[in-house]
PDB file of N, CA and C and ligand atoms in Angstrom:
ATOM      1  N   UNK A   1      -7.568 205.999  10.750  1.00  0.00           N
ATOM      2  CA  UNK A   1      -6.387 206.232  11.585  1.00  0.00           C
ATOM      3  C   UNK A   1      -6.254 207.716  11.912  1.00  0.00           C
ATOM      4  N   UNK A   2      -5.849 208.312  13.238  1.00  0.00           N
ATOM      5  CA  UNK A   2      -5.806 209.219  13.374  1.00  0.00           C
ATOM      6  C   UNK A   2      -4.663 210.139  13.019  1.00  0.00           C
ATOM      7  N   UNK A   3      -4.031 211.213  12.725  1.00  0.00           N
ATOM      8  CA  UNK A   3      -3.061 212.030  12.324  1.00  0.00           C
ATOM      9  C   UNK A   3      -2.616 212.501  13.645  1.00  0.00           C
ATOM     10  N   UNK A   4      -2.762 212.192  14.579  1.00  0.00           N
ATOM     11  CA  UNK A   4      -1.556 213.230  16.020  1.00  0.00           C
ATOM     12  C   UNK A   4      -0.298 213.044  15.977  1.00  0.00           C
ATOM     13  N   UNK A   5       0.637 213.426  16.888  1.00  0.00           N
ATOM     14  CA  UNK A   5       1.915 213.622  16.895  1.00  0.00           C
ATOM     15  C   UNK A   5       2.223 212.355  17.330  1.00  0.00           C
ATOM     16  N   UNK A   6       3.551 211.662  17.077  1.00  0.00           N
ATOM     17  CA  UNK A   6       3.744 210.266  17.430  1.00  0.00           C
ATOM     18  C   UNK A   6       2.848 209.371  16.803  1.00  0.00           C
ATOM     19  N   UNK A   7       1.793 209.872  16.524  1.00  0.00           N
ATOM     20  CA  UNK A   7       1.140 208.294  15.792  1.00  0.00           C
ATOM     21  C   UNK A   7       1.701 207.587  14.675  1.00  0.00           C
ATOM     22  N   UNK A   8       2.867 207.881  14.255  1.00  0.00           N
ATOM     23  CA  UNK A   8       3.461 207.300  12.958  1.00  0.00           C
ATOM     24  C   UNK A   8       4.253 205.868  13.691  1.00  0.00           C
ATOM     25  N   UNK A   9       4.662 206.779  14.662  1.00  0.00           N
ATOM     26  CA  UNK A   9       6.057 205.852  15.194  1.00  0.00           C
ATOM     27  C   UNK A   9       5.272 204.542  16.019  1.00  0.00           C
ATOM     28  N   UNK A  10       4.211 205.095  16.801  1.00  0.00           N
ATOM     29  CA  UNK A  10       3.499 203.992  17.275  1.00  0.00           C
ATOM     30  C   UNK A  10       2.995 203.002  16.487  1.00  0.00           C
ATOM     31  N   UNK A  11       2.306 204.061  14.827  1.00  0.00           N
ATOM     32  CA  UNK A  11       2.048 203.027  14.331  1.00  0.00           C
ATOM     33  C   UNK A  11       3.137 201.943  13.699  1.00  0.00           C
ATOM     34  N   UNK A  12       4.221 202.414  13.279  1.00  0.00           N
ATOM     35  CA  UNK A  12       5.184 201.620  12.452  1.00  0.00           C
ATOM     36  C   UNK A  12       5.354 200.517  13.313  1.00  0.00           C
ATOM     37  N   UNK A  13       5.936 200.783  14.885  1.00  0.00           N
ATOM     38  CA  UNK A  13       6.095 199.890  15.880  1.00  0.00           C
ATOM     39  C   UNK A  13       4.737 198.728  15.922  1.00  0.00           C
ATOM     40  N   UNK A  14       3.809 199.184  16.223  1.00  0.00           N
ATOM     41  CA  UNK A  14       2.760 198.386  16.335  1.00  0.00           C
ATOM     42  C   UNK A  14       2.751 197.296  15.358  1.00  0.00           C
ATOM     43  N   UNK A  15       2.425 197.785  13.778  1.00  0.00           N
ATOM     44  CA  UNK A  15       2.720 197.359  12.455  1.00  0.00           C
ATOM     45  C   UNK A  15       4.347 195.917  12.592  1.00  0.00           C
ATOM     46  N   UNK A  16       5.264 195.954  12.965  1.00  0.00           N
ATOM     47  CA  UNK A  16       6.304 195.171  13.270  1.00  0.00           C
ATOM     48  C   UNK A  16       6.361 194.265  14.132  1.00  0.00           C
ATOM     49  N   UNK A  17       5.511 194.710  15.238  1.00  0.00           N
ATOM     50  CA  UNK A  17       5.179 193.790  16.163  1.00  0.00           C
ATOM     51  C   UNK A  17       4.200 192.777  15.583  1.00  0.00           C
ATOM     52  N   UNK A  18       3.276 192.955  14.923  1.00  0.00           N
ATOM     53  CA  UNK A  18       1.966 192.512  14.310  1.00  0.00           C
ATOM     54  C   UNK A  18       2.796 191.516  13.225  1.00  0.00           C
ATOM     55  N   UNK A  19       3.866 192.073  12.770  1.00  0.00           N
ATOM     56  CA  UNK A  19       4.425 191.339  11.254  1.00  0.00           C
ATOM     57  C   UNK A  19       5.394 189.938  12.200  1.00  0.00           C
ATOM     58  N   UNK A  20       5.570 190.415  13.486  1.00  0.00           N
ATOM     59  CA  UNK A  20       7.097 189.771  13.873  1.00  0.00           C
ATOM     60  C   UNK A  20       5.691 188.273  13.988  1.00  0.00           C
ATOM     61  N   UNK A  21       4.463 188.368  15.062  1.00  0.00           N
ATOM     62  CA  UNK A  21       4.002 187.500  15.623  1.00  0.00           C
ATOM     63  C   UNK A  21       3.369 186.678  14.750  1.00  0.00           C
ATOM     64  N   UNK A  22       2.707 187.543  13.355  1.00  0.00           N
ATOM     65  CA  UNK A  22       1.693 186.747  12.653  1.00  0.00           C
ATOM     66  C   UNK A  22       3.051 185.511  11.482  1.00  0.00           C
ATOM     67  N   UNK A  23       4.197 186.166  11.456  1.00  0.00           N
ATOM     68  CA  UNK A  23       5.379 185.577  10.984  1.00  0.00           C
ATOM     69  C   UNK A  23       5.432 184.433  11.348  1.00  0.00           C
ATOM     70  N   UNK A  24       5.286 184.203  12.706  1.00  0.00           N
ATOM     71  CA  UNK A  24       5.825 183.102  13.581  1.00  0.00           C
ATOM     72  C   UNK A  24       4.874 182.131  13.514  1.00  0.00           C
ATOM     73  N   UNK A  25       3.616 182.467  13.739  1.00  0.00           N
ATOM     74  CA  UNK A  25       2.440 181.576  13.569  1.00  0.00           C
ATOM     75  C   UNK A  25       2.368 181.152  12.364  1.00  0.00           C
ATOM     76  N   UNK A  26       2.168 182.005  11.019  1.00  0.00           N
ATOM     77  CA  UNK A  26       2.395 181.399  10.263  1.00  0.00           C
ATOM     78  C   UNK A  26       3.384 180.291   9.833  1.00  0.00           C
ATOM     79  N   UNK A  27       4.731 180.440   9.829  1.00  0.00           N
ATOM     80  CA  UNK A  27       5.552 179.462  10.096  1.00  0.00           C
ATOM     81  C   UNK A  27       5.245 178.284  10.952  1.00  0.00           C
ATOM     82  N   UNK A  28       4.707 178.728  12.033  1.00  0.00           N
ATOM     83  CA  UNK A  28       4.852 177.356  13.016  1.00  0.00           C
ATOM     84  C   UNK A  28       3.280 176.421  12.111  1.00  0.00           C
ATOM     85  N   UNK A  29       2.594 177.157  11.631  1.00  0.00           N
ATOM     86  CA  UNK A  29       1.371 176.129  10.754  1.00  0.00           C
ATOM     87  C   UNK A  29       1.719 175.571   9.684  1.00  0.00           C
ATOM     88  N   UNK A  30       2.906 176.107   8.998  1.00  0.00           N
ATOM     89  CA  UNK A  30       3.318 175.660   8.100  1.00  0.00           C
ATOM     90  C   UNK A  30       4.056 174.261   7.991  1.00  0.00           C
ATOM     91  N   UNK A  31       4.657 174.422   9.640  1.00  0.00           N
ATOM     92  CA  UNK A  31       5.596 173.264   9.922  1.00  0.00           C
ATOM     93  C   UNK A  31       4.790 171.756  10.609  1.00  0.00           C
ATOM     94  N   UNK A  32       3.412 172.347  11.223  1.00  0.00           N
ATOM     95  CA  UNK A  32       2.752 171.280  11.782  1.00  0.00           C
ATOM     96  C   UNK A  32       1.761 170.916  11.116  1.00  0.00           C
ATOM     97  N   UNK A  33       1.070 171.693  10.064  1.00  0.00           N
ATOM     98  CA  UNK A  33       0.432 171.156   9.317  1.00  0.00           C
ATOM     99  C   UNK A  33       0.517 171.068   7.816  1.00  0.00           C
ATOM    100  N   UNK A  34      -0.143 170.024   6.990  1.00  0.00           N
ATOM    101  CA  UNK A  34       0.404 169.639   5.542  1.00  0.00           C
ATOM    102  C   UNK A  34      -0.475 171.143   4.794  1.00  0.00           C
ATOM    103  N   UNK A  35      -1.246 172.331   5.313  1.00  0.00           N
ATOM    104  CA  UNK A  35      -1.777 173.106   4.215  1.00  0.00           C
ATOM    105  C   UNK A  35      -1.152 173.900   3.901  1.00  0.00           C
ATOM    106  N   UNK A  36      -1.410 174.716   2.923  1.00  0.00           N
ATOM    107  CA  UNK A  36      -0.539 175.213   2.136  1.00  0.00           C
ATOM    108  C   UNK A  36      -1.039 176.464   2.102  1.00  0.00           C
ATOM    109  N   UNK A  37       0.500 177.230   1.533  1.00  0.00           N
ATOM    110  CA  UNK A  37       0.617 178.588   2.458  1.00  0.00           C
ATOM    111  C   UNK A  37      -1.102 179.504   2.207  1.00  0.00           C
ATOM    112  N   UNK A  38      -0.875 179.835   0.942  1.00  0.00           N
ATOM    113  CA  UNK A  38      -2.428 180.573   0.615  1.00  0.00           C
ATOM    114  C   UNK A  38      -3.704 180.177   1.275  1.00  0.00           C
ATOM    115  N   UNK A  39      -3.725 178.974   1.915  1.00  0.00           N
ATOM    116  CA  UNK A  39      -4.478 178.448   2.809  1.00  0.00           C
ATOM    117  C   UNK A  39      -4.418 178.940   4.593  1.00  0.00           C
ATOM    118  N   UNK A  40      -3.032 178.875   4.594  1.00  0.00           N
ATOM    119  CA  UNK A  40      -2.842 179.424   6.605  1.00  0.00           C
ATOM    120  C   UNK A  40      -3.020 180.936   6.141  1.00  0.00           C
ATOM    121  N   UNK A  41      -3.092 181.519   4.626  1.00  0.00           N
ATOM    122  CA  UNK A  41      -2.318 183.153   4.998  1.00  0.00           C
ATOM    123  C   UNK A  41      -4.175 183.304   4.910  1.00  0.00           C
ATOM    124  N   UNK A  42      -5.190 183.004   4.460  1.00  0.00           N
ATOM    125  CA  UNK A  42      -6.935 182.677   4.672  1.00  0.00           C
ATOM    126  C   UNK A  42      -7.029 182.934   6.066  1.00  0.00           C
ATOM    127  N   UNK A  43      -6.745 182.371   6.041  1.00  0.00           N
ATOM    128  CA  UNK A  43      -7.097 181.617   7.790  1.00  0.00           C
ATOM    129  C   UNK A  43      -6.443 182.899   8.616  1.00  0.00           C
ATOM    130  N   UNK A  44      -5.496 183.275   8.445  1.00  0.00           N
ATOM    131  CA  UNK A  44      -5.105 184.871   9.218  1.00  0.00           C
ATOM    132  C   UNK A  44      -5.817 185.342   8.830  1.00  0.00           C
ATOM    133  N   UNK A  45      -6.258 185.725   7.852  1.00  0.00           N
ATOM    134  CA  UNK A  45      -7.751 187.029   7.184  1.00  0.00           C
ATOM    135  C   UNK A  45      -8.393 186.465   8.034  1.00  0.00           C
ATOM    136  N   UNK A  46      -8.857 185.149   8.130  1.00  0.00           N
ATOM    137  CA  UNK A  46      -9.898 184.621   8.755  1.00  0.00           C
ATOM    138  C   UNK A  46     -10.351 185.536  10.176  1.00  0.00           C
ATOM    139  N   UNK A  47      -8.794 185.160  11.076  1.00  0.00           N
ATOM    140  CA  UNK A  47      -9.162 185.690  12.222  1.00  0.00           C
ATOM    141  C   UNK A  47      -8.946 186.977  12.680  1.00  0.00           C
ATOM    142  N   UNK A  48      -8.609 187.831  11.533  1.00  0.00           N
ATOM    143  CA  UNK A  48      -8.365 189.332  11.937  1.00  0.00           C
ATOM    144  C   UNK A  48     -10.060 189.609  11.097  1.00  0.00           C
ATOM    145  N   UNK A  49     -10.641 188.855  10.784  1.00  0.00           N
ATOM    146  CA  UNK A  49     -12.132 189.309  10.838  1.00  0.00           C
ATOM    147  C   UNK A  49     -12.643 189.059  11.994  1.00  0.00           C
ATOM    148  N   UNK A  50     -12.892 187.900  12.451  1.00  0.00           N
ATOM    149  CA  UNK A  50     -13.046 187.451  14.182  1.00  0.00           C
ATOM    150  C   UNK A  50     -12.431 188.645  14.880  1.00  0.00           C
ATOM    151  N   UNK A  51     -11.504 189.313  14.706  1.00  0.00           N
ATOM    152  CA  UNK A  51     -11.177 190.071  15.990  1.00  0.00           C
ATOM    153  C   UNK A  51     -11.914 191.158  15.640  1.00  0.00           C
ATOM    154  N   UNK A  52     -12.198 191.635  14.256  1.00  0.00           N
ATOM    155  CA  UNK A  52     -12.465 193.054  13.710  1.00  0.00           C
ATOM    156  C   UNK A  52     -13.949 192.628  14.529  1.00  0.00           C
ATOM    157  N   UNK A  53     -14.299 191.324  14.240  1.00  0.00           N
ATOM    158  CA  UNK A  53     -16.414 191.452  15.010  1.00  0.00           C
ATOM    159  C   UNK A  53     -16.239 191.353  16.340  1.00  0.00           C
ATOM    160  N   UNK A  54     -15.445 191.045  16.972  1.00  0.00           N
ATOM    161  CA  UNK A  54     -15.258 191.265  18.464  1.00  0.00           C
ATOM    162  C   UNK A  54     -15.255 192.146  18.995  1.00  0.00           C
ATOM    163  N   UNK A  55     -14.333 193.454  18.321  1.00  0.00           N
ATOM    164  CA  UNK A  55     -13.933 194.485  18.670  1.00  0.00           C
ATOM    165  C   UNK A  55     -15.066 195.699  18.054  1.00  0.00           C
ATOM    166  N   UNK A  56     -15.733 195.281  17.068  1.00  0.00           N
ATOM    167  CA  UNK A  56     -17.037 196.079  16.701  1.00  0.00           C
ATOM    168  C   UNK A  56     -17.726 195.955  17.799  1.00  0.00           C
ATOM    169  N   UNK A  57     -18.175 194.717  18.106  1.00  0.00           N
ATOM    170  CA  UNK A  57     -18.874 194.205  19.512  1.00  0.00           C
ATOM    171  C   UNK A  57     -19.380 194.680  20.762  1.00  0.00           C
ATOM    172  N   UNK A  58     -17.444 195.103  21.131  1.00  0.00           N
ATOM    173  CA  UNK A  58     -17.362 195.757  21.919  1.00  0.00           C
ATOM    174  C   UNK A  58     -17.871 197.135  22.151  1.00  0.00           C
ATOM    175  N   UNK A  59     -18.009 197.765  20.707  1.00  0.00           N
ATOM    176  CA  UNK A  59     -18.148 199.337  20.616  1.00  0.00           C
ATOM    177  C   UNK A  59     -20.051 199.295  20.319  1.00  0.00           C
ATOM    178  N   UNK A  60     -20.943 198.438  20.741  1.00  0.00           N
ATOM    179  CA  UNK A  60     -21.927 198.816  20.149  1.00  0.00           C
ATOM    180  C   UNK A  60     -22.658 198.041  21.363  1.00  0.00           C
ATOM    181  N   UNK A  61     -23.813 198.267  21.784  1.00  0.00           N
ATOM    182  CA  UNK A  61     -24.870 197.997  22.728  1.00  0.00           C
ATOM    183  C   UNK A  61     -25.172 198.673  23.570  1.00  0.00           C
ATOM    184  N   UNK A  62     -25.382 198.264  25.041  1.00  0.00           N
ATOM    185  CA  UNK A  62     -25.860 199.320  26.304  1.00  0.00           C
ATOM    186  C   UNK A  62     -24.643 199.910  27.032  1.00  0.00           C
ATOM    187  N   UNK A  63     -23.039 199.146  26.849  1.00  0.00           N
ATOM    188  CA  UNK A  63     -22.257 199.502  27.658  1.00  0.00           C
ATOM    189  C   UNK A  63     -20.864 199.437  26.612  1.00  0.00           C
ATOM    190  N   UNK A  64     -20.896 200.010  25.584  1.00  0.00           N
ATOM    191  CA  UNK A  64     -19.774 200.156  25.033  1.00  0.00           C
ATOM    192  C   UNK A  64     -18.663 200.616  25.229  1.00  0.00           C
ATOM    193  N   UNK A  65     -17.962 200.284  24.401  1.00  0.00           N
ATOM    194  CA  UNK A  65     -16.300 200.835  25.038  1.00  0.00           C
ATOM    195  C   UNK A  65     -16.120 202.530  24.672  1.00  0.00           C
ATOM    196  N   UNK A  66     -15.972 203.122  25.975  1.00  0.00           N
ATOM    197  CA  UNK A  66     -15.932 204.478  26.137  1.00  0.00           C
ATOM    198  C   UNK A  66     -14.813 205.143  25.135  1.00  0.00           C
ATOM    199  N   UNK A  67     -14.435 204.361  24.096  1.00  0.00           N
ATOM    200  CA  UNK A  67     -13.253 205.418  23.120  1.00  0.00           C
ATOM    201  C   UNK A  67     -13.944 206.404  21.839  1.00  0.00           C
ATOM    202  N   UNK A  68     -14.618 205.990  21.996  1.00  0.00           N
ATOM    203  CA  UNK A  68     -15.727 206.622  21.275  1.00  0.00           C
ATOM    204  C   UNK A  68     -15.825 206.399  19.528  1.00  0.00           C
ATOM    205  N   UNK A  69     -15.306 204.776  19.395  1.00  0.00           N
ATOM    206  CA  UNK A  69     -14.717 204.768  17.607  1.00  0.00           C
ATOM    207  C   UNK A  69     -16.530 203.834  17.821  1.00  0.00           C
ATOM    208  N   UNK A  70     -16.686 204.385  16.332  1.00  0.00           N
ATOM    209  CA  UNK A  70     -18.102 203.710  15.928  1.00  0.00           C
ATOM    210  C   UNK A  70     -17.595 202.757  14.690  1.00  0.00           C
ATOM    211  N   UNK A  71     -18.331 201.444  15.076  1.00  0.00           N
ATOM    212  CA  UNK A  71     -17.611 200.657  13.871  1.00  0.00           C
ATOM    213  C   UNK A  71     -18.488 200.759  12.519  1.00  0.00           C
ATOM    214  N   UNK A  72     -17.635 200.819  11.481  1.00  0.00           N
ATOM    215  CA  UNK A  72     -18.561 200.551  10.157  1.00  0.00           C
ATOM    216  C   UNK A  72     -18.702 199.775   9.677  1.00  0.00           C
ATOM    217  N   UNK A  73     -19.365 198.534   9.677  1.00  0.00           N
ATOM    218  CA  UNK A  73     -18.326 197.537   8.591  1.00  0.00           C
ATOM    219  C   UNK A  73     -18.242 197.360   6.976  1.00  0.00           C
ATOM    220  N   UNK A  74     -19.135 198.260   6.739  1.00  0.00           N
ATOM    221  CA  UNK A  74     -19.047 198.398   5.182  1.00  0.00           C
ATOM    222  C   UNK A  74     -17.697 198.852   4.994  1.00  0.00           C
ATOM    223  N   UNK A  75     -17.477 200.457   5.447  1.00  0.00           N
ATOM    224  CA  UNK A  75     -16.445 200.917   5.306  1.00  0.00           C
ATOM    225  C   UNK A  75     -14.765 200.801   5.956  1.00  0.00           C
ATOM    226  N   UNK A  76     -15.409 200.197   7.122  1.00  0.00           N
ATOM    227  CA  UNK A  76     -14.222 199.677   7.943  1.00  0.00           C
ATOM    228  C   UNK A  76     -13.253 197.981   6.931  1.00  0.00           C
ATOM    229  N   UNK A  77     -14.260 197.202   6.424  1.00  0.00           N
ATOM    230  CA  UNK A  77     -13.920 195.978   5.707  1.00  0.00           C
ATOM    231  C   UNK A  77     -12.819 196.633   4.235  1.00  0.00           C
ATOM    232  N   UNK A  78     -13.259 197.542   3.842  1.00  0.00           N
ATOM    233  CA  UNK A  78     -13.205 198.385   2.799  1.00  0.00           C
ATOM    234  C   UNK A  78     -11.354 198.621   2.815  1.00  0.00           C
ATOM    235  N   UNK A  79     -11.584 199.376   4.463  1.00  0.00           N
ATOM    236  CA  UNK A  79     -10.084 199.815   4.628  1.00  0.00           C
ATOM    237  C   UNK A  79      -9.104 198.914   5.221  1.00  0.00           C
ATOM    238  N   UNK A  80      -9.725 197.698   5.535  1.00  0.00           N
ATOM    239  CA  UNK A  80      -8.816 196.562   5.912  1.00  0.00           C
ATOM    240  C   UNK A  80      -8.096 196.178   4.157  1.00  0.00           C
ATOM    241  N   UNK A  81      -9.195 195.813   3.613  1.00  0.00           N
ATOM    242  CA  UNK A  81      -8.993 195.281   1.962  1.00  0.00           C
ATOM    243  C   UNK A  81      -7.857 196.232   1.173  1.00  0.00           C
ATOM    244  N   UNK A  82      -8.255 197.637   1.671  1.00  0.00           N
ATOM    245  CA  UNK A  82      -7.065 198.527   1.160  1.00  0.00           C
ATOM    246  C   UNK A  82      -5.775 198.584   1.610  1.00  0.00           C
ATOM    247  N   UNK A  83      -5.542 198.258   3.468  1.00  0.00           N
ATOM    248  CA  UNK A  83      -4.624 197.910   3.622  1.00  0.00           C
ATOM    249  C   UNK A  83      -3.883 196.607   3.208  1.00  0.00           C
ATOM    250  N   UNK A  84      -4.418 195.542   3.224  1.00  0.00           N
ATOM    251  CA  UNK A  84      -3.980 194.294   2.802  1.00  0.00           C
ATOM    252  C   UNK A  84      -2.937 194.606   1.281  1.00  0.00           C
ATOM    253  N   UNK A  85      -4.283 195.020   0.613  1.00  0.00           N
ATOM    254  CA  UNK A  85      -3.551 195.541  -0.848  1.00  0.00           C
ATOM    255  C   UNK A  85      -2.744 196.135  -1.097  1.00  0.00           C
ATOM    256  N   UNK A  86      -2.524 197.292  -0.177  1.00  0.00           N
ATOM    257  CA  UNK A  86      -0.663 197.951  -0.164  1.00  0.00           C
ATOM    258  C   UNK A  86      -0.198 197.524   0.211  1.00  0.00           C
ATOM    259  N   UNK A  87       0.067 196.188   0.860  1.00  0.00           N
ATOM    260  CA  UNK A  87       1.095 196.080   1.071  1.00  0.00           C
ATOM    261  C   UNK A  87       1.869 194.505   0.426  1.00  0.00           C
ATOM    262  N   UNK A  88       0.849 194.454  -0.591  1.00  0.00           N
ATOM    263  CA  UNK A  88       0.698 193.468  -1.892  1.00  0.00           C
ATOM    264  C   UNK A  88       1.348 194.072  -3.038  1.00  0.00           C
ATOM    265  N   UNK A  89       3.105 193.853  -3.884  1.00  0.00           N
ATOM    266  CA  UNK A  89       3.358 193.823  -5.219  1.00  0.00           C
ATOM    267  C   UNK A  89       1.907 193.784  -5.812  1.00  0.00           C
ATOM    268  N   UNK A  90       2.051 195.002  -6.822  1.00  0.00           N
ATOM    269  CA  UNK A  90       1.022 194.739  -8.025  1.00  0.00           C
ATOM    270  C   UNK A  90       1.358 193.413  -8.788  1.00  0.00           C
ATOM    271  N   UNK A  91       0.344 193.102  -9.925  1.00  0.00           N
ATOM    272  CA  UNK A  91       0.395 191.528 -10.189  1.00  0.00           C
ATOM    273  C   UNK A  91       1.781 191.964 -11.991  1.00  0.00           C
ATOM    274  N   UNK A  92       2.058 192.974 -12.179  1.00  0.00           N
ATOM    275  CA  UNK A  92       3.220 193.685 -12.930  1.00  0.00           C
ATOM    276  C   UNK A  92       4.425 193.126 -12.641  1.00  0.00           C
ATOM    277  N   UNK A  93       4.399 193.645 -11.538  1.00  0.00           N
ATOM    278  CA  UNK A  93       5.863 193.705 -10.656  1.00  0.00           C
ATOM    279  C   UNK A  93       6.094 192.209 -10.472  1.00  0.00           C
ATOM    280  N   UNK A  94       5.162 191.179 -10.116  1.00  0.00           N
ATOM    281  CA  UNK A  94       5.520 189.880  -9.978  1.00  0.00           C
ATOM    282  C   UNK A  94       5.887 189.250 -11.235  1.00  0.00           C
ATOM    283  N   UNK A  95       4.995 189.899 -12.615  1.00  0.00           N
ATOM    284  CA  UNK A  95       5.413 189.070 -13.726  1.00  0.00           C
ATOM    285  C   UNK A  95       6.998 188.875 -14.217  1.00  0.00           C
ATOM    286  N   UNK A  96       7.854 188.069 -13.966  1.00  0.00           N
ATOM    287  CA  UNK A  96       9.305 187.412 -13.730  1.00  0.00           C
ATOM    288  C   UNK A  96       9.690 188.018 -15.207  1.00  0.00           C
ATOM    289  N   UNK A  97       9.482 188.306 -16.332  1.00  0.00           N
ATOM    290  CA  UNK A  97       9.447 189.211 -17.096  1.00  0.00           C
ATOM    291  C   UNK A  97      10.170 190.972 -17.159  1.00  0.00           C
ATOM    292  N   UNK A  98       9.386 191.091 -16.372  1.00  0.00           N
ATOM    293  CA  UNK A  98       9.390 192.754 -15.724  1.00  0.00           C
ATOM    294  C   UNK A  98      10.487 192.726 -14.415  1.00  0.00           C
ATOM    295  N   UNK A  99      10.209 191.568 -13.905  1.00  0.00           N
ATOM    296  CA  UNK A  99      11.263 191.603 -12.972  1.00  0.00           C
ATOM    297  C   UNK A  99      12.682 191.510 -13.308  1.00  0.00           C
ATOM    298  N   UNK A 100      13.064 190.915 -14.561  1.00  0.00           N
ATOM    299  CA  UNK A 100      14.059 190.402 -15.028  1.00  0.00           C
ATOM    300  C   UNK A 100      14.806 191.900 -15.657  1.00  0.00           C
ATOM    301  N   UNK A 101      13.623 192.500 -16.513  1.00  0.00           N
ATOM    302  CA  UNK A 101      13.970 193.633 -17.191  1.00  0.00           C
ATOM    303  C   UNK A 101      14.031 194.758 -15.801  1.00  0.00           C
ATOM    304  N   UNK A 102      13.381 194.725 -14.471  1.00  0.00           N
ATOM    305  CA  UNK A 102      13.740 196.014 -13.972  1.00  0.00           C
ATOM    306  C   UNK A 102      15.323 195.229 -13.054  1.00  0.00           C
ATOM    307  N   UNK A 103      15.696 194.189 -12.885  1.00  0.00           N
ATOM    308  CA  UNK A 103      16.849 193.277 -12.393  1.00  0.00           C
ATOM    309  C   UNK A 103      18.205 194.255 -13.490  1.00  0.00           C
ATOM    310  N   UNK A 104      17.827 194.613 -14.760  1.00  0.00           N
ATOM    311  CA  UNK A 104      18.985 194.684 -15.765  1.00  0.00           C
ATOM    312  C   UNK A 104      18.993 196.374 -15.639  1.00  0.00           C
ATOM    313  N   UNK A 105      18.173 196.712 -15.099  1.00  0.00           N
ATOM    314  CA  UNK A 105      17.549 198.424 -15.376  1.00  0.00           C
ATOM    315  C   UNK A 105      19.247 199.260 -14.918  1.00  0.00           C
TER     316      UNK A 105
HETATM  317 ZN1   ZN B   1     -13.072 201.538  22.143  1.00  0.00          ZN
END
């Protein structure tokens, strides 16, 4: 991600928009079909890999996309996995335990 001016705000915006739509879909799979959630929330990984090889795709052959990002996917997969993970409770914080005791804190 790049550091320029405004890129926070674009990104936060972007980031909300992304949360409002994948929200909805999820929900609406939830409601039309019998699988279960850890199963549709797969299936989103699923296709934000599909888009990540599309969009590599795009950036690599005889006529690539002139923005000039080179894809990695070692390292690019890397920083998807890292994002996913922040924004994942550690498996601490979920234990109902700890939750109870930071509930009384
Ligand atoms: Zn590009």
């Amino acid at each position: 991600m790049q550091a320029e001016p405004g890129t926070k705000d674009h990104t936060d915006s972007t980031r909300a928009e992304f949360q409002q739509t994948i929200m909805a879909a999820f929900c609406n799979a939830l409601r039309t079909t019998p699988l279960p959630p850890i199963t549709v929330l797969e299936l989103v990984a699923m296709a934000l890999g599909s888009v990540y090889q599309e969009v590599a795709e795009a950036h690599r052959g005889d006529n690539p996309c002139p923005c000039g990002w080179q894809p990695d996917p070692g390292a690019d997969v890397e920083a998807l996995q890292a994002a996913l993970a922040a924004m994942v409770p550690s498996p601490q914080v979920t234990d109902l335990r700890l939750m109870q005791a930071l509930g009384r804190a």
